[in-house]
Coordinates of C-alpha atoms and ligand atoms in Angstrom, one line a residue:
X1 CA -269.8 180.0 102.7
X2 CA -268.9 180.8 99.1
X3 CA -271.4 181.4 96.3
X4 CA -271.4 178.5 93.8
X5 CA -270.4 180.9 90.9
X6 CA -267.3 181.9 92.9
X7 CA -266.4 178.2 93.4
X8 CA -266.9 177.4 89.7
X9 CA -264.6 180.1 88.8
X10 CA -261.9 178.4 90.7
X11 CA -262.2 175.1 89.0
X12 CA -259.2 173.6 87.3
X13 CA -258.9 174.3 83.6
X14 CA -259.2 170.6 82.8
X15 CA -262.5 170.5 84.7
X16 CA -263.8 173.6 83.0
X17 CA -262.8 172.2 79.6
X18 CA -264.5 168.9 80.3
X19 CA -267.7 170.7 81.7
X20 CA -267.9 172.9 78.6
X21 CA -269.0 169.9 76.6
X22 CA -272.8 170.1 77.2
X23 CA -273.2 166.8 75.7
X24 CA -270.8 163.8 76.4
X25 CA -270.3 160.8 74.2
X26 CA -269.7 157.3 75.3
X27 CA -266.9 155.0 74.4
X28 CA -267.6 152.0 72.2
X29 CA -264.6 150.3 70.5
X30 CA -262.6 153.3 69.2
X31 CA -265.7 155.6 68.7
X32 CA -266.9 158.3 71.1
X33 CA -270.6 158.1 70.2
X34 CA -274.2 159.1 70.9
X35 CA -276.9 156.6 71.6
X36 CA -278.3 154.7 68.7
X37 CA -281.8 155.8 69.6
X38 CA -280.5 159.3 70.2
X39 CA -281.7 159.8 73.7
X40 CA -280.0 161.9 76.3
X41 CA -279.9 161.7 80.2
X42 CA -279.5 164.8 82.3
X43 CA -276.8 164.9 84.9
X44 CA -277.6 167.1 87.9
X45 CA -275.3 168.8 90.5
X46 CA -276.9 167.7 93.8
X47 CA -275.5 170.8 95.6
X48 CA -277.7 173.2 93.7
X49 CA -279.9 171.0 91.5
X50 CA -278.5 172.5 88.2
X51 CA -278.1 170.4 85.0
X52 CA -274.4 170.2 84.4
X53 CA -274.3 168.0 81.3
X54 CA -276.2 165.5 79.3
X55 CA -274.9 161.9 78.4
X56 CA -276.3 159.4 76.0
X57 CA -279.1 157.3 77.1
X58 CA -277.6 154.0 76.0
X59 CA -279.9 151.0 75.2
X60 CA -279.9 147.5 74.0
X61 CA -278.5 148.4 70.7
X62 CA -275.6 150.3 72.2
X63 CA -274.9 147.6 74.7
X64 CA -274.8 145.1 71.8
X65 CA -272.2 147.1 69.9
X66 CA -270.0 147.6 73.1
X67 CA -270.1 143.8 73.8
X68 CA -269.1 143.1 70.3
X69 CA -266.3 145.5 70.5
X70 CA -265.1 143.9 73.7
X71 CA -265.6 140.5 72.3
X72 CA -263.6 141.1 69.3
X73 CA -260.8 142.7 71.3
X74 CA -260.7 139.7 73.6
X75 CA -260.9 137.1 70.9
X76 CA -258.1 138.5 68.7
X77 CA -255.8 138.5 71.6
X78 CA -254.9 142.2 71.4
X79 CA -255.2 142.4 75.1
X80 CA -255.6 138.8 76.4
X81 CA -252.4 137.6 74.7
X82 CA -250.4 140.8 75.1
X83 CA -247.3 140.2 77.3
X84 CA -248.1 140.5 80.9
X85 CA -245.4 143.2 81.3
X86 CA -247.1 145.1 78.7
X87 CA -250.6 145.1 80.5
X88 CA -248.7 145.9 83.7
X89 CA -247.0 148.9 82.0
X90 CA -250.3 150.3 80.5
X91 CA -252.0 150.0 83.9
X92 CA -249.2 151.8 85.6
X93 CA -249.3 154.5 82.9
X94 CA -253.1 154.8 83.4
X95 CA -252.4 155.3 87.3
X96 CA -249.9 158.0 86.4
X97 CA -252.4 159.9 84.1
X98 CA -255.2 159.6 86.9
X99 CA -252.6 161.0 89.3
X100 CA -251.7 163.9 86.9
X101 CA -255.4 164.7 86.6
X102 CA -256.3 164.2 90.1
X103 CA -257.7 167.6 90.7
X104 CA -259.8 167.5 87.7
X105 CA -261.2 164.0 88.5
X106 CA -261.9 165.2 92.1
X107 CA -263.7 168.3 90.9
X108 CA -265.8 166.2 88.4
X109 CA -266.6 163.6 91.1
X110 CA -267.7 166.5 93.6
X111 CA -270.0 168.2 91.1
X112 CA -271.6 165.0 89.9
X113 CA -271.9 163.2 93.2
X114 CA -271.9 166.1 95.8
X115 CA -269.0 164.8 98.0
X116 CA -266.3 167.4 99.0
X117 CA -263.7 167.7 96.3
X118 CA -260.8 167.8 98.8
X119 CA -261.9 164.5 100.3
X120 CA -262.5 163.0 96.7
X121 CA -259.0 164.0 95.8
X122 CA -257.5 162.0 98.5
X123 CA -259.9 159.2 98.9
X124 CA -261.7 158.6 95.6
X125 CA -258.9 159.6 93.3
X126 CA -255.9 158.9 95.5
X127 CA -257.1 155.3 96.3
X128 CA -257.9 154.7 92.6
X129 CA -254.3 155.5 91.7
X130 CA -252.9 153.2 94.3
X131 CA -255.4 150.5 93.4
X132 CA -254.4 150.4 89.8
X133 CA -250.8 150.2 90.7
X134 CA -251.5 147.4 93.0
X135 CA -253.4 145.4 90.4
X136 CA -250.9 146.4 87.6
X137 CA -248.5 144.3 89.6
X138 CA -250.6 141.2 89.4
X139 CA -250.5 141.2 85.7
X140 CA -247.0 139.7 85.9
X141 CA -247.7 137.4 88.8
X142 CA -250.3 135.1 87.5
X143 CA -249.4 131.5 88.1
X144 CA -250.8 128.1 88.0
X145 CA -249.4 124.8 89.6
X146 CA -247.7 121.7 88.6
X147 CA -249.5 118.7 90.1
X148 CA -248.3 115.2 91.2
X149 CA -251.2 112.9 90.0
X150 CA -251.9 109.2 90.9
X151 CA -254.6 108.3 88.3
X152 CA -255.4 105.0 90.3
X153 CA -257.2 103.3 87.4
X154 CA -254.4 103.4 85.0
X155 CA -251.5 100.9 84.9
X156 CA -248.7 101.4 87.3
X157 CA -246.1 102.1 84.7
X158 CA -248.2 105.0 83.1
X159 CA -246.7 108.4 83.8
X160 CA -248.4 111.9 83.6
X161 CA -247.5 115.5 83.6
X162 CA -250.2 117.6 85.0
X163 CA -250.6 121.4 85.6
X164 CA -253.0 124.1 85.9
X165 CA -253.0 127.2 83.9
X166 CA -254.9 130.4 84.5
X167 CA -256.7 132.2 81.7
X168 CA -258.7 135.4 81.6
X169 CA -262.4 134.7 81.9
X170 CA -263.3 136.8 78.9
X171 CA -265.6 139.6 78.4
X172 CA -266.7 141.4 81.7
X173 CA -269.7 143.6 82.4
X174 CA -268.9 146.1 85.1
X175 CA -272.1 147.7 86.6
X176 CA -271.4 150.2 89.3
X177 CA -273.1 152.6 91.7
X178 CA -273.1 156.4 92.4
X179 CA -271.5 156.5 95.8
X180 CA -267.9 156.1 94.7
X181 CA -268.3 156.2 90.9
X182 CA -264.5 156.3 89.9
X183 CA -263.1 154.1 92.7
X184 CA -265.7 151.2 92.4
X185 CA -265.1 151.4 88.5
X186 CA -261.5 150.9 89.3
X187 CA -262.3 147.9 91.6
X188 CA -263.6 146.2 88.6
X189 CA -261.3 147.5 85.8
X190 CA -258.0 146.9 87.7
X191 CA -258.3 143.1 88.2
X192 CA -260.3 142.5 84.9
X193 CA -257.5 144.2 82.9
X194 CA -254.7 142.7 84.8
X195 CA -256.1 139.3 84.2
X196 CA -256.4 140.0 80.4
X197 CA -260.1 140.4 80.2
X198 CA -261.9 143.1 78.2
X199 CA -264.6 145.2 79.7
X200 CA -267.9 147.0 79.2
X201 CA -268.5 149.5 82.0
X202 CA -271.8 151.0 82.9
X203 CA -271.7 153.8 85.4
X204 CA -274.8 154.8 87.5
X205 CA -277.1 157.1 85.7
X206 CA -276.6 159.7 88.4
X207 CA -272.9 159.8 88.2
X208 CA -271.5 159.0 84.7
X209 CA -269.0 161.7 84.2
X210 CA -265.9 160.4 86.1
X211 CA -266.1 157.1 84.0
X212 CA -266.2 159.1 80.8
X213 CA -263.2 161.2 81.8
X214 CA -261.4 157.9 82.6
X215 CA -262.2 156.6 79.2
X216 CA -260.3 159.6 77.8
X217 CA -257.2 158.6 80.0
X218 CA -257.5 155.0 79.0
X219 CA -257.2 156.1 75.4
X220 CA -254.4 158.4 76.2
X221 CA -252.5 155.6 78.0
X222 CA -252.5 153.6 74.8
X223 CA -254.9 150.7 75.7
X224 CA -256.0 149.1 72.4
X225 CA -259.5 150.0 71.3
X226 CA -262.3 147.8 72.4
X227 CA -260.5 146.7 75.6
X228 CA -262.6 149.1 77.7
X229 CA -265.9 150.3 76.5
X230 CA -268.1 152.6 78.5
X231 CA -272.0 152.7 78.0
X232 CA -273.9 155.3 79.8
X233 CA -277.6 154.8 80.5
X234 CA -280.1 153.7 83.2
X235 CA -280.3 150.2 85.0
X236 CA -283.4 148.9 83.0
X237 CA -282.3 150.2 79.6
X238 CA -278.6 149.6 79.6
X239 CA -277.7 147.6 82.7
X240 CA -280.3 144.9 82.1
X241 CA -279.4 144.1 78.5
X242 CA -275.7 144.2 79.4
X243 CA -275.8 141.7 82.0
X244 CA -278.2 139.3 80.2
X245 CA -276.0 139.6 76.9
X246 CA -274.8 136.1 75.9
X247 CA -271.5 137.7 74.9
X248 CA -270.7 138.5 78.5
X249 CA -268.6 136.0 80.3
X250 CA -268.6 137.6 83.8
X251 CA -270.6 140.2 85.6
X252 CA -269.2 142.2 88.3
X253 CA -271.8 144.3 90.1
X254 CA -271.8 146.7 93.0
X255 CA -275.0 148.1 94.1
X256 CA -278.2 147.2 96.0
X257 CA -279.2 143.7 97.2
X258 CA -282.5 144.0 95.3
X259 CA -280.8 144.6 91.8
X260 CA -277.9 142.0 92.8
X261 CA -280.4 139.3 93.3
X262 CA -281.9 140.0 89.8
X263 CA -278.5 140.1 88.3
X264 CA -277.5 136.8 90.0
X265 CA -280.5 135.0 88.5
X266 CA -280.0 136.3 85.1
X267 CA -276.3 135.3 85.2
X268 CA -277.2 131.9 86.2
X269 CA -279.3 131.5 83.0
X270 CA -276.1 131.9 80.9
X271 CA -273.8 130.5 83.5
X272 CA -272.1 133.9 83.4
X273 CA -269.6 134.1 86.4
X274 CA -270.7 136.7 88.9
X275 CA -269.4 138.9 91.7
X276 CA -271.9 140.8 93.7
X277 CA -271.1 143.5 96.2
X278 CA -274.3 144.5 97.8
X279 CA -275.8 146.5 100.7
X280 CA -275.1 146.5 104.4
X281 CA -276.3 147.4 107.9
X282 CA -272.8 147.2 109.6
X283 CA -272.7 147.2 113.4
X284 CA -270.2 149.1 115.5
X285 CA -269.5 147.4 118.9
X286 CA -268.1 149.5 121.7
X287 CA -267.0 147.2 124.6
X288 CA -266.9 148.5 128.2
X289 CA -263.1 148.9 128.3
X290 CA -263.2 151.2 125.3
X291 CA -262.3 155.0 125.5
X292 CA -265.7 156.7 125.0
X293 CA -264.1 159.8 123.5
X294 CA -262.3 157.7 120.8
X295 CA -265.3 155.5 120.2
X296 CA -267.6 158.6 119.7
X297 CA -265.1 160.1 117.1
X298 CA -264.8 156.7 115.5
X299 CA -268.7 156.4 115.3
X300 CA -269.0 159.8 113.7
X301 CA -266.4 158.8 110.9
X302 CA -268.0 155.3 110.6
X303 CA -271.4 156.7 109.7
X304 CA -270.8 160.4 108.3
X305 CA -268.0 159.7 105.9
X306 CA -269.4 160.1 102.4
X307 CA -272.6 161.2 104.0
X308 CA -273.3 157.6 105.1
X309 CA -273.6 156.6 101.4
X310 CA -271.0 153.9 102.1
X311 CA -272.1 150.3 101.8
X312 CA -270.1 149.3 104.9
X313 CA -271.2 152.5 106.9
X314 CA -271.3 151.8 110.7
X315 CA -275.2 152.5 110.8
X316 CA -275.9 150.5 114.0
X317 CA -274.0 151.5 117.1
X318 CA -273.9 149.1 120.1
X319 CA -272.5 150.8 123.1
X320 CA -272.0 149.1 126.4
X321 CA -274.5 150.7 128.9
X322 CA -271.7 152.0 130.9
X323 CA -270.7 154.3 128.2
X324 CA -273.9 154.7 126.4
X325 CA -275.0 158.4 127.4
X326 CA -271.4 159.6 127.1
X327 CA -270.8 158.2 123.5
X328 CA -274.2 159.3 122.4
X329 CA -273.7 162.9 123.7
X330 CA -270.2 163.1 122.1
X331 CA -271.5 161.8 118.8
X332 CA -274.3 164.2 118.7
X333 CA -271.7 167.1 119.2
X334 CA -269.7 165.6 116.3
X335 CA -272.8 165.4 114.0
X336 CA -273.8 169.0 114.9
X337 CA -270.3 170.3 114.2
X338 CA -269.9 168.9 110.8
X339 CA -269.8 171.7 108.2
X340 CA -272.5 171.2 105.5
X341 CA -271.7 172.8 102.2
X342 CA -271.1 172.8 98.4
X343 CA -268.6 170.0 97.6
X344 CA -266.3 172.6 95.9
X345 CA -266.1 174.7 99.1
X346 CA -262.9 173.8 100.8
X347 CA -264.6 174.3 104.2
X348 CA -267.1 171.6 103.4
X349 CA -267.0 168.4 105.5
X350 CA -270.6 167.1 104.3
X351 CA -272.0 167.7 101.0
X352 CA -275.4 167.0 99.6
X353 CA -276.8 163.4 99.0
X354 CA -276.6 162.3 95.4
X355 CA -280.1 163.0 94.3
X356 CA -283.6 164.3 95.2
X357 CA -284.7 160.7 95.3
X358 CA -281.9 159.6 97.7
X359 CA -282.5 162.5 100.0
X360 CA -286.3 161.9 100.2
X361 CA -285.5 158.3 100.8
X362 CA -283.3 159.0 103.7
X363 CA -285.7 161.6 105.1
X364 CA -288.4 159.1 104.8
X365 CA -286.5 156.7 107.0
X366 CA -285.9 159.5 109.6
X367 CA -289.6 160.1 109.6
X368 CA -290.1 156.3 110.1
X369 CA -287.7 156.4 113.0
X370 CA -289.7 159.0 114.8
X371 CA -292.9 157.1 114.2
X372 CA -291.4 154.0 115.6
X373 CA -290.5 155.7 118.8
X374 CA -286.7 156.3 118.4
X375 CA -285.4 159.4 120.0
X376 CA -283.5 162.0 117.9
X377 CA -280.2 163.2 119.5
X378 CA -278.8 165.1 116.7
X379 CA -280.0 166.3 113.2
X380 CA -283.4 164.9 112.1
X381 CA -284.2 166.0 108.4
X382 CA -283.3 168.2 105.5
X383 CA -280.9 171.1 106.0
X384 CA -282.5 174.4 105.3
X385 CA -280.8 175.4 102.0
X386 CA -281.3 174.4 98.2
X387 CA -279.7 171.1 97.2
X388 CA -280.2 167.6 98.5
X389 CA -278.6 168.2 102.0
X390 CA -279.6 166.0 105.0
X391 CA -278.4 166.8 108.4
X392 CA -276.2 164.2 110.1
X393 CA -278.7 162.3 112.3
X394 CA -278.2 160.3 115.6
X395 CA -281.2 158.2 116.9
X396 CA -281.3 156.3 120.1
X397 CA -283.3 153.1 120.6
X398 CA -283.6 150.5 123.3
X399 CA -284.7 147.9 120.7
X400 CA -283.5 146.4 117.5
X401 CA -287.0 145.7 116.3
X402 CA -287.2 148.9 114.2
X403 CA -287.1 149.4 110.5
X404 CA -284.3 152.0 110.8
X405 CA -282.2 149.3 112.7
X406 CA -283.0 146.5 110.1
X407 CA -283.1 148.2 106.8
X408 CA -280.1 149.9 104.8
X409 CA -280.7 153.7 104.8
X410 CA -277.7 154.6 102.8
X411 CA -277.5 158.1 104.4
X412 CA -276.1 160.0 107.5
X413 CA -278.3 158.3 109.9
X414 CA -277.1 156.1 112.9
X415 CA -279.1 154.4 115.6
X416 CA -277.3 154.0 118.9
X417 CA -278.3 151.2 121.1
X418 CA -277.2 150.1 124.6
X419 CA -276.3 146.6 125.6
X420 CA -275.4 144.7 128.7
X421 CA -273.1 141.7 127.9
X422 CA -270.9 140.4 125.1
X423 CA -273.0 137.4 124.1
X424 CA -276.0 139.5 123.8
X425 CA -274.2 142.1 121.6
X426 CA -272.7 139.3 119.4
X427 CA -276.2 138.0 118.8
X428 CA -277.7 141.5 118.1
X429 CA -274.9 142.4 115.8
X430 CA -275.6 139.4 113.6
X431 CA -279.3 140.1 113.6
X432 CA -279.8 141.6 110.1
X433 CA -280.0 140.0 106.8
X434 CA -276.8 141.7 105.8
X435 CA -273.0 140.9 106.6
X436 CA -270.6 143.2 105.1
X437 CA -268.6 145.0 107.8
X438 CA -268.4 145.3 111.6
X439 CA -266.1 147.1 114.0
X440 CA -265.1 146.4 117.6
X441 CA -263.9 149.2 119.9
X442 CA -261.7 147.7 122.6
X443 CA -258.1 147.0 123.7
X444 CA -258.9 143.8 125.4
X445 CA -257.2 141.5 123.0
X446 CA -258.5 138.4 124.3
X447 CA -262.2 139.5 124.1
X448 CA -261.6 141.0 120.6
X449 CA -260.1 137.8 119.2
X450 CA -263.0 135.9 120.7
X451 CA -265.6 138.1 119.1
X452 CA -264.1 138.4 115.6
X453 CA -265.2 134.8 114.6
X454 CA -268.6 135.3 116.0
X455 CA -269.4 138.2 113.7
X456 CA -270.9 137.3 110.3
X457 CA -269.3 140.0 108.2
X458 CA -266.8 140.0 105.4
X459 CA -264.7 142.6 107.0
X460 CA -264.1 143.1 110.9
X461 CA -262.3 146.3 112.0
X462 CA -260.8 146.7 115.4
X463 CA -260.6 150.5 116.6
X464 CA -261.2 151.7 113.2
X465 CA -264.0 151.5 110.6
X466 CA -264.2 152.0 106.8
X467 CA -260.5 151.2 106.5
X468 CA -259.9 149.5 103.2
X469 CA -256.8 148.5 101.3
X470 CA -256.0 147.2 97.8
X471 CA -254.4 144.1 99.3
X472 CA -257.5 143.3 101.4
X473 CA -260.5 141.4 100.0
X474 CA -263.7 143.2 100.4
X475 CA -267.3 141.9 100.2
X476 CA -270.1 140.3 102.1
X477 CA -271.6 137.5 103.9
X478 CA -275.3 136.7 103.7
X479 CA -277.3 139.2 101.6
X480 CA -274.3 141.5 101.3
X481 CA -273.0 139.7 98.4
X482 CA -271.2 137.0 96.6
X483 CA -267.4 137.0 95.9
X484 CA -264.8 139.7 96.7
X485 CA -263.5 142.9 95.3
X486 CA -259.8 143.8 95.8
X487 CA -256.9 141.7 96.9
X488 CA -255.6 138.7 95.1
X489 CA -259.0 137.0 95.7
X490 CA -260.6 139.6 93.3
X491 CA -258.0 138.9 90.5
X492 CA -258.8 135.2 90.8
X493 CA -262.2 135.9 90.0
X494 CA -261.5 137.2 86.7
X495 CA -259.4 134.0 85.8
X496 CA -260.6 130.6 84.7
X497 CA -258.6 127.5 85.8
X498 CA -257.6 125.1 83.1
X499 CA -256.3 121.7 84.1
X500 CA -253.8 120.1 81.7
X501 CA -253.0 116.4 81.9
X502 CA -250.6 114.8 79.6
X503 CA -249.9 111.0 79.2
X504 CA -246.2 110.7 78.8
Ligands
NAP1 P1 -278.6 150.0 92.4 O1 -279.9 150.7 92.1 O2 -278.5 148.6 92.6 O3 -277.7 150.5 91.2 C1 -276.4 149.9 91.0 C2 -276.1 150.0 89.4 O4 -276.9 148.9 88.9 C3 -276.4 151.2 88.7 O5 -275.4 151.3 87.7 C4 -277.7 150.9 88.2 O6 -278.1 151.7 87.1 C5 -277.7 149.4 87.7 N1 -278.9 148.8 87.6 C6 -280.1 149.1 88.2 N2 -281.1 148.2 87.8 C7 -280.4 147.3 87.0 C8 -280.8 146.0 86.3 N3 -282.0 145.6 86.4 N4 -279.8 145.3 85.6 C9 -278.6 145.8 85.6 N5 -278.1 146.9 86.3 C10 -279.1 147.7 86.9 O7 -277.7 150.6 93.6 P2 -277.5 152.2 93.9 O8 -278.8 152.9 94.3 O9 -276.9 152.8 92.6 O10 -276.4 152.1 95.0 C11 -276.8 152.0 96.4 C12 -276.6 150.6 96.8 O11 -275.3 150.0 96.4 C13 -276.7 150.3 98.2 O12 -277.5 149.3 98.6 C14 -275.2 150.0 98.7 O13 -275.1 149.4 99.8 C15 -274.7 149.4 97.5 N6 -273.3 149.5 97.4 C16 -272.6 148.3 97.8 C17 -271.2 148.4 97.7 C18 -270.3 147.2 98.2 O14 -269.2 147.0 97.8 N7 -270.9 146.2 98.7 C19 -270.5 149.5 97.3 C20 -271.3 150.6 97.1 C21 -272.7 150.5 97.1 P3 -278.8 153.3 87.2 O15 -278.3 153.8 88.5 O16 -278.1 154.0 86.1 O17 -280.1 153.2 86.9
MG2 MG1 -275.2 163.7 89.6

C-alpha cells in the first residue's frame, strides 16, 4: 500500500493543475461564475476524508440564469439549426478531447468518487468517449417519414401530402448522480446535443468535478456558448428549481426512485417531457446446468463492480440448491480477495464508498441483515482504515422476506438464496418493486429463452451482468424508471414529432 502523498505526487500534470484551483466556478452561458449568493460546497476525497476543492453552491438565481442562457441558445438556432454535420463534428471533437485527457479525467473521478483510477480510465472515461462518438453519428441520421393518408371525410378527388418531421425538444435539464458522474452526464448530453437541444447539467453535490472539467473541454471543442451550462449545487437548492423551471422542456434524471417520483410529479405540472433512470434490486439467477465456478466469478463482478454503487448491481443471487454451497463458498473467496485501497493506488480493486453518509447507510443495512437473521459468509462492515471503506459482504438467507433482499442498498452487499425450481425462481426474481436488470446463468438455450420474457426487467443478461453498450437502450420496468438512456430510443426521447399535412 502506498501513502496518499506518494500517490498524489504521481498525478498527471493536468490533474494537478485542475486541483490547484481551490475554488472552482460553474459554467453559465460563456461565463465561469460563482454562485449569486456566494456560497460554496466542500468536495471531499472519500479515500482519506480530506477536502479537495470547493464548488459554487448554486441556487434558484443561478439556475434561472443558466436556463435563460440555454433558452437563448436554443431559440436563436445557434445549435438547433446548425447543420447536423456540424453538430456531429463538434461531438466527435469533444470525444477526441476527452480521450486526450483520459488520464486526467480518470484521476479526477477517482479522487472525487473514490473508484480506482485505472478502472475509471477504461470504464468511466473510455465508455464516455465511445458513447459520444456513437451519439455524434445520430446527429446526421435523424429522419421523419412520408405517410400515405386516407382522410375519409374529405371528397374522393382531394389529395394530400403528409410527412412527419423530427425537431429537438428544446432546453433539457440533466440531473445526475455520483456513482458514474462523467458517464451518466454523457448519457444525457450525447443524445440531447445530437438532437439539437441545449442543456443545463446539474452534477451531484458529492462529485461535481468531472462535469466542470468536461465544461472546459466543451468550450475547447468550440460548442457555441449557452449550449451546455453546468450548475453545481445540492438537490433541494439547485436540482429542485431546475426541474420545476418553466423554461425547461425536458428533464432527464438518473438517481433514486424517491427523488425520481418527486421530479415526475413536478414535470407533469408543466407537461415537461421526462426520462427517469432510478434504483434497482437486480436478481442474478444461476440455473442447475451452470458452471458454479463461472457463476461465482460472475456474481462477484455483478455486485462488487464500482463497490456495488451500480443501479443494476446483481444484489440478489438465486442459486439452484444443487450449487448453492459451492457458489457461496467461491463468492466469499472472491470477496475476501478483493484488494481494498486508495483509488489512485494501481493495486486497488475496491475503493471507498462515495461519502460518509453512504458508508453509514450501507453498514446500517449490514446490521439490519444480521438482526433479520441472515448469515454473513464474507465481509460484514467497515474496513479498519480511515476513509469510507466497506468490506465486500456476502449474506445468505433462506427467505426473500428481509429488508436486505427487498430494499436497494447501493453498496457491496449481496444476499445469496437457494431455490428449487424454475417457476419458483421466476416468481421470486420479480418479487421486488424494481425492474432494472436481471441475469441468467445457463447454457440451456431453451430454458434461457423461456425465462427471458418472464423477467420484469429493462435488461436481461445471459452469462454476464453489468454489460452495457451505447447501442442498447438502458432503463427500468416498474419503480426502476420511465424511458430509456442510450441507443436510438434515447435519441428519440429528445425529439418531438411534428405531423405535416398539406392539401394539394
Ligand atoms: P439522488 O439522491 O436521487 O440524487 C440524484 C441527483 O438528483 C443528484 O444530482 C441530486 O442532487 C439530485 N436531487 C436530489 N434531490 C432533488 C430534488 N428534489 N430535485 C431535483 N434534483 C434532486 O440519488 P443518489 O443518491 O445521488 O444516487 C443513488 C441512486 O441513483 C440509487 O438509487 C441508484 O439506483 C440510482 N441510479 C440509477 C441509475 C439508472 O440508470 N437507473 C444509475 C445510477 C444511479 P445532490 O446529490 O447534489 O443533492
Ligand atoms: Mg467527493
